[in-house]
């Protein structure tokens, strides 16, 4: 993108989108959305806003007062945005977190959560068109996991096993969802090889950061060992992204399993938010090429 482009200059008509977070400087969302906005010839810009947790209510009121069209939220604001919304869509309500906000002209805010959509679309793009009827193992029970769990339940999975270091946290996350989706068998297990039903698993999803740091090949819980225990038909998804692939993605690639990574999920959650704001489709292929190149250079 040429920052001096005269065909894409800022003027009195320019509309503003953005992302709020702390930190926010690492976010790929400005690059993704500005590429799409410019490609569509829209006189809109997408900016990063570094907002501290204690400033959130004031910042959100300020964005509304300034006529910002909409914004994304990242760590640590997704849960705290929920009570600040005028209305919430059902998925954001179930997840208990908002990652996308649309404002109308009077400053009324609607909260959405497009992370689960991004997860399902990333799988679809990589050879897993539907999750209905699947037996799924999810590692982790934090914020990213909640969006994944809701998407899997909404998609009609048959069996859901959530493995977490802190078992009580996973139980607390699953309890209200179990009641809402009685058609899926759900259970919680501790995070350990012996408790994971990997042989009969159709889809293994990681939402923890354990594949990024400090787990060596000698560790009995190394991602390579999990992938080795899967059947040949299984697919793998890592909600976390690392240039060159996380340990889980590298192992899935080596075994020739279907896989989708966190960058695909990020792009598709962004594409859904973009459509909420602009009514247009994001040019996914261009955005993917651009972001992958950016990540590999970083
Ligand atoms: P996010 O928003 O990225 O999901 P989070 O809400 O902090 O982040 O959740 C992190 C997840 O990774 C949790 O499931 C956490 O397990 P606990 O609930 O037991 O804390 C998991 N996690 C993080 N570091 C871990 C580690 N070293 N070993 C095992 N699990 C870990």
PDB file of C-alpha atoms and ligand atoms in Angstrom:
ATOM      1  CA  UNK A   1       0.000   0.000   0.000  1.00  0.00           C
ATOM      2  CA  UNK A   2       1.379   3.390  -0.937  1.00  0.00           C
ATOM      3  CA  UNK A   3       0.890   5.757   2.022  1.00  0.00           C
ATOM      4  CA  UNK A   4       1.165   8.757  -0.289  1.00  0.00           C
ATOM      5  CA  UNK A   5      -1.481   7.501  -2.705  1.00  0.00           C
ATOM      6  CA  UNK A   6      -3.562  10.448  -3.902  1.00  0.00           C
ATOM      7  CA  UNK A   7      -6.400   8.150  -4.917  1.00  0.00           C
ATOM      8  CA  UNK A   8      -6.823   7.037  -1.296  1.00  0.00           C
ATOM      9  CA  UNK A   9      -6.354  10.281   0.615  1.00  0.00           C
ATOM     10  CA  UNK A  10      -8.032  11.212   3.892  1.00  0.00           C
ATOM     11  CA  UNK A  11     -10.592  14.020   3.742  1.00  0.00           C
ATOM     12  CA  UNK A  12     -13.729  15.275   5.501  1.00  0.00           C
ATOM     13  CA  UNK A  13     -15.742  12.299   4.287  1.00  0.00           C
ATOM     14  CA  UNK A  14     -13.373   9.613   5.571  1.00  0.00           C
ATOM     15  CA  UNK A  15     -15.041   7.067   7.854  1.00  0.00           C
ATOM     16  CA  UNK A  16     -13.136   5.440  10.702  1.00  0.00           C
ATOM     17  CA  UNK A  17     -12.932   1.839  11.906  1.00  0.00           C
ATOM     18  CA  UNK A  18     -10.375   0.445  14.333  1.00  0.00           C
ATOM     19  CA  UNK A  19      -9.195  -2.103  16.842  1.00  0.00           C
ATOM     20  CA  UNK A  20      -8.890  -1.525  20.594  1.00  0.00           C
ATOM     21  CA  UNK A  21      -6.422  -3.526  22.684  1.00  0.00           C
ATOM     22  CA  UNK A  22      -3.599  -3.480  25.205  1.00  0.00           C
ATOM     23  CA  UNK A  23      -1.198  -4.239  23.646  1.00  0.00           C
ATOM     24  CA  UNK A  24      -2.377  -3.473  20.120  1.00  0.00           C
ATOM     25  CA  UNK A  25       0.807  -2.679  18.188  1.00  0.00           C
ATOM     26  CA  UNK A  26       1.247  -6.335  17.142  1.00  0.00           C
ATOM     27  CA  UNK A  27      -2.256  -6.543  15.645  1.00  0.00           C
ATOM     28  CA  UNK A  28      -2.514  -7.627  12.008  1.00  0.00           C
ATOM     29  CA  UNK A  29      -6.052  -6.216  11.769  1.00  0.00           C
ATOM     30  CA  UNK A  30      -5.094  -2.711  10.481  1.00  0.00           C
ATOM     31  CA  UNK A  31      -3.089  -4.270   7.607  1.00  0.00           C
ATOM     32  CA  UNK A  32      -5.922  -6.677   6.797  1.00  0.00           C
ATOM     33  CA  UNK A  33      -8.772  -4.171   6.855  1.00  0.00           C
ATOM     34  CA  UNK A  34      -6.960  -1.276   5.172  1.00  0.00           C
ATOM     35  CA  UNK A  35      -5.945  -3.570   2.309  1.00  0.00           C
ATOM     36  CA  UNK A  36      -9.580  -4.630   1.863  1.00  0.00           C
ATOM     37  CA  UNK A  37     -10.950  -1.080   2.208  1.00  0.00           C
ATOM     38  CA  UNK A  38      -8.506   0.306  -0.325  1.00  0.00           C
ATOM     39  CA  UNK A  39      -9.142  -2.567  -2.751  1.00  0.00           C
ATOM     40  CA  UNK A  40     -12.886  -1.783  -2.531  1.00  0.00           C
ATOM     41  CA  UNK A  41     -12.220   1.932  -3.160  1.00  0.00           C
ATOM     42  CA  UNK A  42     -13.893   2.858   0.131  1.00  0.00           C
ATOM     43  CA  UNK A  43     -12.961   6.155   1.769  1.00  0.00           C
ATOM     44  CA  UNK A  44     -12.630   4.437   5.155  1.00  0.00           C
ATOM     45  CA  UNK A  45      -9.566   3.805   7.365  1.00  0.00           C
ATOM     46  CA  UNK A  46      -8.912   1.262  10.104  1.00  0.00           C
ATOM     47  CA  UNK A  47      -6.733   2.430  13.014  1.00  0.00           C
ATOM     48  CA  UNK A  48      -5.143   0.799  16.081  1.00  0.00           C
ATOM     49  CA  UNK A  49      -6.236   2.337  19.420  1.00  0.00           C
ATOM     50  CA  UNK A  50      -4.132   1.479  22.468  1.00  0.00           C
ATOM     51  CA  UNK A  51      -6.726   1.469  25.267  1.00  0.00           C
ATOM     52  CA  UNK A  52      -5.957   0.420  28.840  1.00  0.00           C
ATOM     53  CA  UNK A  53      -8.513  -1.751  30.672  1.00  0.00           C
ATOM     54  CA  UNK A  54      -9.428   0.986  33.145  1.00  0.00           C
ATOM     55  CA  UNK A  55     -10.144   3.440  30.306  1.00  0.00           C
ATOM     56  CA  UNK A  56     -12.476   1.147  28.349  1.00  0.00           C
ATOM     57  CA  UNK A  57     -15.906   2.690  29.168  1.00  0.00           C
ATOM     58  CA  UNK A  58     -14.624   6.206  28.530  1.00  0.00           C
ATOM     59  CA  UNK A  59     -12.845   5.152  25.313  1.00  0.00           C
ATOM     60  CA  UNK A  60     -15.930   3.412  23.947  1.00  0.00           C
ATOM     61  CA  UNK A  61     -18.095   6.476  24.641  1.00  0.00           C
ATOM     62  CA  UNK A  62     -15.445   8.585  22.898  1.00  0.00           C
ATOM     63  CA  UNK A  63     -15.398   6.363  19.814  1.00  0.00           C
ATOM     64  CA  UNK A  64     -19.201   6.564  19.617  1.00  0.00           C
ATOM     65  CA  UNK A  65     -19.166  10.345  20.082  1.00  0.00           C
ATOM     66  CA  UNK A  66     -16.537  10.722  17.353  1.00  0.00           C
ATOM     67  CA  UNK A  67     -18.750   8.856  14.887  1.00  0.00           C
ATOM     68  CA  UNK A  68     -16.511   5.812  14.472  1.00  0.00           C
ATOM     69  CA  UNK A  69     -18.409   3.273  12.357  1.00  0.00           C
ATOM     70  CA  UNK A  70     -17.252   0.181  14.202  1.00  0.00           C
ATOM     71  CA  UNK A  71     -14.314  -1.495  15.880  1.00  0.00           C
ATOM     72  CA  UNK A  72     -12.739  -4.800  16.818  1.00  0.00           C
ATOM     73  CA  UNK A  73     -11.570  -5.678  20.299  1.00  0.00           C
ATOM     74  CA  UNK A  74      -8.644  -7.800  21.366  1.00  0.00           C
ATOM     75  CA  UNK A  75      -7.010  -8.629  24.710  1.00  0.00           C
ATOM     76  CA  UNK A  76      -8.050  -7.574  27.384  1.00  0.00           C
ATOM     77  CA  UNK A  77     -11.352  -6.004  26.320  1.00  0.00           C
ATOM     78  CA  UNK A  78     -13.522  -8.742  24.821  1.00  0.00           C
ATOM     79  CA  UNK A  79     -15.378  -9.720  28.004  1.00  0.00           C
ATOM     80  CA  UNK A  80     -15.514  -6.207  29.476  1.00  0.00           C
ATOM     81  CA  UNK A  81     -17.293  -4.896  26.367  1.00  0.00           C
ATOM     82  CA  UNK A  82     -20.353  -7.097  26.951  1.00  0.00           C
ATOM     83  CA  UNK A  83     -22.128  -4.847  29.513  1.00  0.00           C
ATOM     84  CA  UNK A  84     -21.260  -1.727  27.499  1.00  0.00           C
ATOM     85  CA  UNK A  85     -23.265  -2.825  24.430  1.00  0.00           C
ATOM     86  CA  UNK A  86     -26.819  -1.640  23.677  1.00  0.00           C
ATOM     87  CA  UNK A  87     -27.526  -5.011  22.072  1.00  0.00           C
ATOM     88  CA  UNK A  88     -25.666  -8.296  21.663  1.00  0.00           C
ATOM     89  CA  UNK A  89     -26.063 -10.986  19.038  1.00  0.00           C
ATOM     90  CA  UNK A  90     -26.779 -14.509  20.270  1.00  0.00           C
ATOM     91  CA  UNK A  91     -23.278 -15.831  19.596  1.00  0.00           C
ATOM     92  CA  UNK A  92     -21.576 -13.004  21.518  1.00  0.00           C
ATOM     93  CA  UNK A  93     -23.994 -13.671  24.356  1.00  0.00           C
ATOM     94  CA  UNK A  94     -23.203 -17.401  24.438  1.00  0.00           C
ATOM     95  CA  UNK A  95     -19.457 -16.800  24.271  1.00  0.00           C
ATOM     96  CA  UNK A  96     -19.664 -13.996  26.819  1.00  0.00           C
ATOM     97  CA  UNK A  97     -17.304 -11.843  24.778  1.00  0.00           C
ATOM     98  CA  UNK A  98     -17.456  -9.271  21.992  1.00  0.00           C
ATOM     99  CA  UNK A  99     -14.785  -8.954  19.296  1.00  0.00           C
ATOM    100  CA  UNK A 100     -16.708  -6.767  16.823  1.00  0.00           C
ATOM    101  CA  UNK A 101     -18.832  -3.671  17.467  1.00  0.00           C
ATOM    102  CA  UNK A 102     -21.065  -1.850  14.999  1.00  0.00           C
ATOM    103  CA  UNK A 103     -22.316   1.655  15.773  1.00  0.00           C
ATOM    104  CA  UNK A 104     -25.401   3.208  14.242  1.00  0.00           C
ATOM    105  CA  UNK A 105     -25.736   6.936  13.569  1.00  0.00           C
ATOM    106  CA  UNK A 106     -27.058   7.649  17.051  1.00  0.00           C
ATOM    107  CA  UNK A 107     -24.069   5.878  18.638  1.00  0.00           C
ATOM    108  CA  UNK A 108     -25.991   2.726  19.651  1.00  0.00           C
ATOM    109  CA  UNK A 109     -23.603  -0.200  19.763  1.00  0.00           C
ATOM    110  CA  UNK A 110     -24.279  -3.799  18.723  1.00  0.00           C
ATOM    111  CA  UNK A 111     -21.757  -6.410  19.865  1.00  0.00           C
ATOM    112  CA  UNK A 112     -20.904  -9.479  17.803  1.00  0.00           C
ATOM    113  CA  UNK A 113     -18.393 -12.251  18.195  1.00  0.00           C
ATOM    114  CA  UNK A 114     -16.951 -13.421  14.874  1.00  0.00           C
ATOM    115  CA  UNK A 115     -14.144 -15.615  16.327  1.00  0.00           C
ATOM    116  CA  UNK A 116     -16.222 -18.808  16.185  1.00  0.00           C
ATOM    117  CA  UNK A 117     -17.284 -18.040  12.626  1.00  0.00           C
ATOM    118  CA  UNK A 118     -13.598 -17.521  11.769  1.00  0.00           C
ATOM    119  CA  UNK A 119     -12.785 -20.928  13.237  1.00  0.00           C
ATOM    120  CA  UNK A 120     -15.484 -22.744  11.211  1.00  0.00           C
ATOM    121  CA  UNK A 121     -14.628 -20.852   7.997  1.00  0.00           C
ATOM    122  CA  UNK A 122     -10.902 -21.624   8.422  1.00  0.00           C
ATOM    123  CA  UNK A 123     -11.735 -25.337   8.687  1.00  0.00           C
ATOM    124  CA  UNK A 124     -14.049 -25.153   5.653  1.00  0.00           C
ATOM    125  CA  UNK A 125     -11.335 -23.470   3.606  1.00  0.00           C
ATOM    126  CA  UNK A 126      -8.977 -26.339   4.488  1.00  0.00           C
ATOM    127  CA  UNK A 127     -11.085 -29.352   3.569  1.00  0.00           C
ATOM    128  CA  UNK A 128     -13.386 -29.660   6.615  1.00  0.00           C
ATOM    129  CA  UNK A 129     -16.709 -28.320   5.306  1.00  0.00           C
ATOM    130  CA  UNK A 130     -18.793 -29.131   8.417  1.00  0.00           C
ATOM    131  CA  UNK A 131     -18.305 -30.262  12.008  1.00  0.00           C
ATOM    132  CA  UNK A 132     -21.756 -31.857  12.478  1.00  0.00           C
ATOM    133  CA  UNK A 133     -21.529 -35.349  13.994  1.00  0.00           C
ATOM    134  CA  UNK A 134     -17.810 -35.061  14.788  1.00  0.00           C
ATOM    135  CA  UNK A 135     -15.979 -36.215  17.917  1.00  0.00           C
ATOM    136  CA  UNK A 136     -13.783 -33.286  18.886  1.00  0.00           C
ATOM    137  CA  UNK A 137     -10.998 -32.736  21.424  1.00  0.00           C
ATOM    138  CA  UNK A 138     -10.294 -29.120  22.439  1.00  0.00           C
ATOM    139  CA  UNK A 139      -7.161 -28.221  24.418  1.00  0.00           C
ATOM    140  CA  UNK A 140      -7.686 -25.177  26.646  1.00  0.00           C
ATOM    141  CA  UNK A 141     -10.604 -23.390  28.305  1.00  0.00           C
ATOM    142  CA  UNK A 142      -9.672 -19.699  28.074  1.00  0.00           C
ATOM    143  CA  UNK A 143     -11.099 -16.897  25.941  1.00  0.00           C
ATOM    144  CA  UNK A 144     -10.160 -18.408  22.565  1.00  0.00           C
ATOM    145  CA  UNK A 145     -11.551 -21.770  23.640  1.00  0.00           C
ATOM    146  CA  UNK A 146     -14.991 -20.348  24.513  1.00  0.00           C
ATOM    147  CA  UNK A 147     -15.500 -19.044  20.956  1.00  0.00           C
ATOM    148  CA  UNK A 148     -14.352 -22.396  19.521  1.00  0.00           C
ATOM    149  CA  UNK A 149     -16.611 -24.398  21.860  1.00  0.00           C
ATOM    150  CA  UNK A 150     -19.694 -22.337  21.002  1.00  0.00           C
ATOM    151  CA  UNK A 151     -18.965 -22.689  17.266  1.00  0.00           C
ATOM    152  CA  UNK A 152     -18.571 -26.470  17.604  1.00  0.00           C
ATOM    153  CA  UNK A 153     -21.802 -26.783  19.602  1.00  0.00           C
ATOM    154  CA  UNK A 154     -23.699 -24.545  17.169  1.00  0.00           C
ATOM    155  CA  UNK A 155     -22.275 -26.702  14.355  1.00  0.00           C
ATOM    156  CA  UNK A 156     -23.759 -29.853  15.909  1.00  0.00           C
ATOM    157  CA  UNK A 157     -20.712 -31.892  16.992  1.00  0.00           C
ATOM    158  CA  UNK A 158     -21.555 -35.283  18.500  1.00  0.00           C
ATOM    159  CA  UNK A 159     -18.952 -35.386  21.252  1.00  0.00           C
ATOM    160  CA  UNK A 160     -16.830 -32.676  22.836  1.00  0.00           C
ATOM    161  CA  UNK A 161     -13.915 -33.378  25.160  1.00  0.00           C
ATOM    162  CA  UNK A 162     -12.286 -30.313  26.708  1.00  0.00           C
ATOM    163  CA  UNK A 163      -8.819 -30.863  28.179  1.00  0.00           C
ATOM    164  CA  UNK A 164      -7.483 -28.184  30.501  1.00  0.00           C
ATOM    165  CA  UNK A 165      -4.691 -27.819  33.028  1.00  0.00           C
ATOM    166  CA  UNK A 166      -7.226 -26.303  35.454  1.00  0.00           C
ATOM    167  CA  UNK A 167     -10.124 -28.739  35.247  1.00  0.00           C
ATOM    168  CA  UNK A 168     -12.490 -26.542  37.296  1.00  0.00           C
ATOM    169  CA  UNK A 169     -12.097 -23.687  34.794  1.00  0.00           C
ATOM    170  CA  UNK A 170     -13.132 -25.960  31.907  1.00  0.00           C
ATOM    171  CA  UNK A 171     -16.098 -27.240  33.914  1.00  0.00           C
ATOM    172  CA  UNK A 172     -17.254 -23.687  34.611  1.00  0.00           C
ATOM    173  CA  UNK A 173     -17.009 -22.811  30.905  1.00  0.00           C
ATOM    174  CA  UNK A 174     -18.897 -25.917  29.788  1.00  0.00           C
ATOM    175  CA  UNK A 175     -21.691 -25.956  32.395  1.00  0.00           C
ATOM    176  CA  UNK A 176     -23.994 -23.317  30.813  1.00  0.00           C
ATOM    177  CA  UNK A 177     -23.228 -24.566  27.299  1.00  0.00           C
ATOM    178  CA  UNK A 178     -24.127 -28.177  28.146  1.00  0.00           C
ATOM    179  CA  UNK A 179     -27.593 -27.050  29.200  1.00  0.00           C
ATOM    180  CA  UNK A 180     -28.047 -25.014  26.034  1.00  0.00           C
ATOM    181  CA  UNK A 181     -26.834 -27.788  23.647  1.00  0.00           C
ATOM    182  CA  UNK A 182     -28.158 -31.074  25.100  1.00  0.00           C
ATOM    183  CA  UNK A 183     -27.595 -32.930  21.792  1.00  0.00           C
ATOM    184  CA  UNK A 184     -23.804 -32.958  22.289  1.00  0.00           C
ATOM    185  CA  UNK A 185     -22.058 -35.169  24.845  1.00  0.00           C
ATOM    186  CA  UNK A 186     -19.572 -32.957  26.689  1.00  0.00           C
ATOM    187  CA  UNK A 187     -16.900 -33.839  29.211  1.00  0.00           C
ATOM    188  CA  UNK A 188     -13.812 -32.349  30.796  1.00  0.00           C
ATOM    189  CA  UNK A 189     -10.487 -34.137  31.278  1.00  0.00           C
ATOM    190  CA  UNK A 190      -7.136 -33.032  32.707  1.00  0.00           C
ATOM    191  CA  UNK A 191      -4.530 -31.977  30.180  1.00  0.00           C
ATOM    192  CA  UNK A 192      -2.523 -35.213  29.788  1.00  0.00           C
ATOM    193  CA  UNK A 193      -1.918 -37.821  27.103  1.00  0.00           C
ATOM    194  CA  UNK A 194      -3.579 -40.701  28.958  1.00  0.00           C
ATOM    195  CA  UNK A 195      -6.942 -38.900  29.289  1.00  0.00           C
ATOM    196  CA  UNK A 196      -7.397 -37.802  25.689  1.00  0.00           C
ATOM    197  CA  UNK A 197      -9.531 -39.978  23.395  1.00  0.00           C
ATOM    198  CA  UNK A 198      -7.306 -39.300  20.391  1.00  0.00           C
ATOM    199  CA  UNK A 199      -7.725 -42.527  18.402  1.00  0.00           C
ATOM    200  CA  UNK A 200     -11.456 -41.918  17.893  1.00  0.00           C
ATOM    201  CA  UNK A 201     -11.136 -38.170  17.463  1.00  0.00           C
ATOM    202  CA  UNK A 202     -12.195 -36.505  14.180  1.00  0.00           C
ATOM    203  CA  UNK A 203     -10.853 -33.052  15.014  1.00  0.00           C
ATOM    204  CA  UNK A 204      -8.173 -31.894  17.471  1.00  0.00           C
ATOM    205  CA  UNK A 205      -8.140 -28.183  18.324  1.00  0.00           C
ATOM    206  CA  UNK A 206      -5.485 -26.360  20.323  1.00  0.00           C
ATOM    207  CA  UNK A 207      -6.408 -23.050  21.954  1.00  0.00           C
ATOM    208  CA  UNK A 208      -3.516 -22.913  24.463  1.00  0.00           C
ATOM    209  CA  UNK A 209      -0.119 -21.352  24.036  1.00  0.00           C
ATOM    210  CA  UNK A 210       1.674 -24.599  24.987  1.00  0.00           C
ATOM    211  CA  UNK A 211       2.617 -25.362  21.383  1.00  0.00           C
ATOM    212  CA  UNK A 212       4.419 -22.024  21.154  1.00  0.00           C
ATOM    213  CA  UNK A 213       6.714 -22.090  24.151  1.00  0.00           C
ATOM    214  CA  UNK A 214       8.805 -24.502  26.064  1.00  0.00           C
ATOM    215  CA  UNK A 215       7.372 -27.903  25.208  1.00  0.00           C
ATOM    216  CA  UNK A 216      10.195 -29.973  23.789  1.00  0.00           C
ATOM    217  CA  UNK A 217       9.986 -33.201  21.769  1.00  0.00           C
ATOM    218  CA  UNK A 218      11.005 -35.144  24.885  1.00  0.00           C
ATOM    219  CA  UNK A 219       7.930 -33.891  26.758  1.00  0.00           C
ATOM    220  CA  UNK A 220       5.263 -36.615  26.936  1.00  0.00           C
ATOM    221  CA  UNK A 221       2.652 -33.965  26.126  1.00  0.00           C
ATOM    222  CA  UNK A 222       4.459 -32.664  23.056  1.00  0.00           C
ATOM    223  CA  UNK A 223       2.088 -31.822  20.212  1.00  0.00           C
ATOM    224  CA  UNK A 224       3.915 -34.329  17.976  1.00  0.00           C
ATOM    225  CA  UNK A 225       2.817 -37.142  20.284  1.00  0.00           C
ATOM    226  CA  UNK A 226      -0.801 -36.023  20.182  1.00  0.00           C
ATOM    227  CA  UNK A 227      -0.795 -35.900  16.389  1.00  0.00           C
ATOM    228  CA  UNK A 228       0.857 -39.349  16.215  1.00  0.00           C
ATOM    229  CA  UNK A 229      -2.036 -40.795  18.248  1.00  0.00           C
ATOM    230  CA  UNK A 230      -4.741 -39.483  15.863  1.00  0.00           C
ATOM    231  CA  UNK A 231      -6.357 -41.607  13.163  1.00  0.00           C
ATOM    232  CA  UNK A 232      -5.539 -40.988   9.488  1.00  0.00           C
ATOM    233  CA  UNK A 233      -8.905 -39.284   8.871  1.00  0.00           C
ATOM    234  CA  UNK A 234      -8.485 -36.697  11.660  1.00  0.00           C
ATOM    235  CA  UNK A 235      -8.117 -32.959  11.084  1.00  0.00           C
ATOM    236  CA  UNK A 236      -6.158 -30.516  13.231  1.00  0.00           C
ATOM    237  CA  UNK A 237      -6.716 -26.852  14.034  1.00  0.00           C
ATOM    238  CA  UNK A 238      -4.518 -24.500  16.026  1.00  0.00           C
ATOM    239  CA  UNK A 239      -6.203 -21.262  17.093  1.00  0.00           C
ATOM    240  CA  UNK A 240      -2.732 -19.914  17.878  1.00  0.00           C
ATOM    241  CA  UNK A 241      -0.489 -18.776  15.024  1.00  0.00           C
ATOM    242  CA  UNK A 242       3.279 -18.849  14.650  1.00  0.00           C
ATOM    243  CA  UNK A 243       5.303 -18.044  11.509  1.00  0.00           C
ATOM    244  CA  UNK A 244       6.427 -21.380  10.071  1.00  0.00           C
ATOM    245  CA  UNK A 245       3.626 -23.121  11.994  1.00  0.00           C
ATOM    246  CA  UNK A 246       3.107 -24.104  15.631  1.00  0.00           C
ATOM    247  CA  UNK A 247       4.347 -27.513  16.800  1.00  0.00           C
ATOM    248  CA  UNK A 248       0.834 -28.897  16.254  1.00  0.00           C
ATOM    249  CA  UNK A 249       0.518 -27.572  12.701  1.00  0.00           C
ATOM    250  CA  UNK A 250       4.015 -28.751  11.742  1.00  0.00           C
ATOM    251  CA  UNK A 251       3.261 -32.248  13.039  1.00  0.00           C
ATOM    252  CA  UNK A 252      -0.099 -32.367  11.197  1.00  0.00           C
ATOM    253  CA  UNK A 253       1.583 -31.254   7.970  1.00  0.00           C
ATOM    254  CA  UNK A 254       4.266 -33.917   8.338  1.00  0.00           C
ATOM    255  CA  UNK A 255       1.633 -36.616   8.850  1.00  0.00           C
ATOM    256  CA  UNK A 256      -0.380 -35.413   5.860  1.00  0.00           C
ATOM    257  CA  UNK A 257      -3.493 -34.605   7.935  1.00  0.00           C
ATOM    258  CA  UNK A 258      -5.904 -31.809   7.071  1.00  0.00           C
ATOM    259  CA  UNK A 259      -5.135 -28.707   9.113  1.00  0.00           C
ATOM    260  CA  UNK A 260      -6.062 -25.047   9.555  1.00  0.00           C
ATOM    261  CA  UNK A 261      -4.046 -22.466  11.458  1.00  0.00           C
ATOM    262  CA  UNK A 262      -4.691 -19.398  13.583  1.00  0.00           C
ATOM    263  CA  UNK A 263      -3.942 -16.999  10.750  1.00  0.00           C
ATOM    264  CA  UNK A 264      -6.786 -18.479   8.681  1.00  0.00           C
ATOM    265  CA  UNK A 265      -9.060 -18.071  11.727  1.00  0.00           C
ATOM    266  CA  UNK A 266      -7.912 -14.470  12.209  1.00  0.00           C
ATOM    267  CA  UNK A 267      -8.573 -13.621   8.555  1.00  0.00           C
ATOM    268  CA  UNK A 268     -12.060 -15.126   8.556  1.00  0.00           C
ATOM    269  CA  UNK A 269     -13.121 -13.453  11.818  1.00  0.00           C
ATOM    270  CA  UNK A 270     -11.920 -10.194  10.278  1.00  0.00           C
ATOM    271  CA  UNK A 271     -13.750 -10.869   7.025  1.00  0.00           C
ATOM    272  CA  UNK A 272     -17.006 -11.356   8.916  1.00  0.00           C
ATOM    273  CA  UNK A 273     -16.505  -8.098  10.852  1.00  0.00           C
ATOM    274  CA  UNK A 274     -15.697  -6.294   7.572  1.00  0.00           C
ATOM    275  CA  UNK A 275     -18.978  -7.530   6.104  1.00  0.00           C
ATOM    276  CA  UNK A 276     -20.908  -6.357   9.199  1.00  0.00           C
ATOM    277  CA  UNK A 277     -19.535  -2.835   8.704  1.00  0.00           C
ATOM    278  CA  UNK A 278     -19.338  -2.449   4.931  1.00  0.00           C
ATOM    279  CA  UNK A 279     -21.833  -4.978   3.563  1.00  0.00           C
ATOM    280  CA  UNK A 280     -19.056  -6.261   1.268  1.00  0.00           C
ATOM    281  CA  UNK A 281     -16.924  -9.387   1.028  1.00  0.00           C
ATOM    282  CA  UNK A 282     -13.264  -9.147   1.995  1.00  0.00           C
ATOM    283  CA  UNK A 283     -10.845 -10.227  -0.778  1.00  0.00           C
ATOM    284  CA  UNK A 284      -9.638 -13.228   1.253  1.00  0.00           C
ATOM    285  CA  UNK A 285      -6.894 -14.440  -1.127  1.00  0.00           C
ATOM    286  CA  UNK A 286      -5.224 -11.041  -1.379  1.00  0.00           C
ATOM    287  CA  UNK A 287      -5.415 -10.517   2.364  1.00  0.00           C
ATOM    288  CA  UNK A 288      -3.970 -13.978   3.069  1.00  0.00           C
ATOM    289  CA  UNK A 289      -1.027 -13.468   0.729  1.00  0.00           C
ATOM    290  CA  UNK A 290      -0.308 -10.044   2.236  1.00  0.00           C
ATOM    291  CA  UNK A 291      -0.524 -11.175   5.877  1.00  0.00           C
ATOM    292  CA  UNK A 292       1.506 -14.349   5.364  1.00  0.00           C
ATOM    293  CA  UNK A 293       4.239 -12.276   3.726  1.00  0.00           C
ATOM    294  CA  UNK A 294       4.130  -9.772   6.617  1.00  0.00           C
ATOM    295  CA  UNK A 295       4.336 -12.534   9.212  1.00  0.00           C
ATOM    296  CA  UNK A 296       7.238 -14.301   7.543  1.00  0.00           C
ATOM    297  CA  UNK A 297       9.183 -11.011   7.416  1.00  0.00           C
ATOM    298  CA  UNK A 298       8.504 -10.151  11.073  1.00  0.00           C
TER     299      UNK A 298
HETATM  300  P1  LIG B   1      -6.719 -17.016  25.456  1.00  0.00           P
HETATM  301  O1  LIG B   1      -7.582 -15.801  25.474  1.00  0.00           O
HETATM  302  O2  LIG B   1      -5.593 -16.959  24.462  1.00  0.00           O
HETATM  303  O3  LIG B   1      -7.502 -18.281  25.352  1.00  0.00           O
HETATM  304  P2  LIG B   1      -6.414 -17.424  28.298  1.00  0.00           P
HETATM  305  O4  LIG B   1      -7.828 -17.043  28.491  1.00  0.00           O
HETATM  306  O5  LIG B   1      -5.383 -16.902  29.230  1.00  0.00           O
HETATM  307  O6  LIG B   1      -5.917 -17.012  26.852  1.00  0.00           O
HETATM  308  O7  LIG B   1      -6.330 -19.033  28.263  1.00  0.00           O
HETATM  309  C1  LIG B   1      -5.126 -19.711  28.123  1.00  0.00           C
HETATM  310  C2  LIG B   1      -5.378 -21.218  28.028  1.00  0.00           C
HETATM  311  O8  LIG B   1      -4.106 -21.868  27.864  1.00  0.00           O
HETATM  312  C3  LIG B   1      -5.993 -21.832  29.283  1.00  0.00           C
HETATM  313  O9  LIG B   1      -6.720 -22.979  28.929  1.00  0.00           O
HETATM  314  C4  LIG B   1      -4.746 -22.210  30.094  1.00  0.00           C
HETATM  315  O10 LIG B   1      -4.957 -23.229  31.046  1.00  0.00           O
HETATM  316  P3  LIG B   1      -5.494 -22.863  32.545  1.00  0.00           P
HETATM  317  O11 LIG B   1      -6.962 -22.611  32.422  1.00  0.00           O
HETATM  318  O12 LIG B   1      -5.165 -24.057  33.342  1.00  0.00           O
HETATM  319  O13 LIG B   1      -4.717 -21.625  32.969  1.00  0.00           O
HETATM  320  C5  LIG B   1      -3.860 -22.717  28.985  1.00  0.00           C
HETATM  321  N1  LIG B   1      -2.421 -22.667  29.307  1.00  0.00           N
HETATM  322  C6  LIG B   1      -1.633 -21.573  29.288  1.00  0.00           C
HETATM  323  N2  LIG B   1      -0.359 -21.902  29.613  1.00  0.00           N
HETATM  324  C7  LIG B   1      -0.351 -23.245  29.841  1.00  0.00           C
HETATM  325  C8  LIG B   1       0.670 -24.198  30.203  1.00  0.00           C
HETATM  326  N3  LIG B   1       1.924 -23.830  30.401  1.00  0.00           N
HETATM  327  N4  LIG B   1       0.303 -25.493  30.332  1.00  0.00           N
HETATM  328  C9  LIG B   1      -0.970 -25.873  30.138  1.00  0.00           C
HETATM  329  N5  LIG B   1      -1.983 -25.028  29.781  1.00  0.00           N
HETATM  330  C10 LIG B   1      -1.675 -23.737  29.644  1.00  0.00           C
END
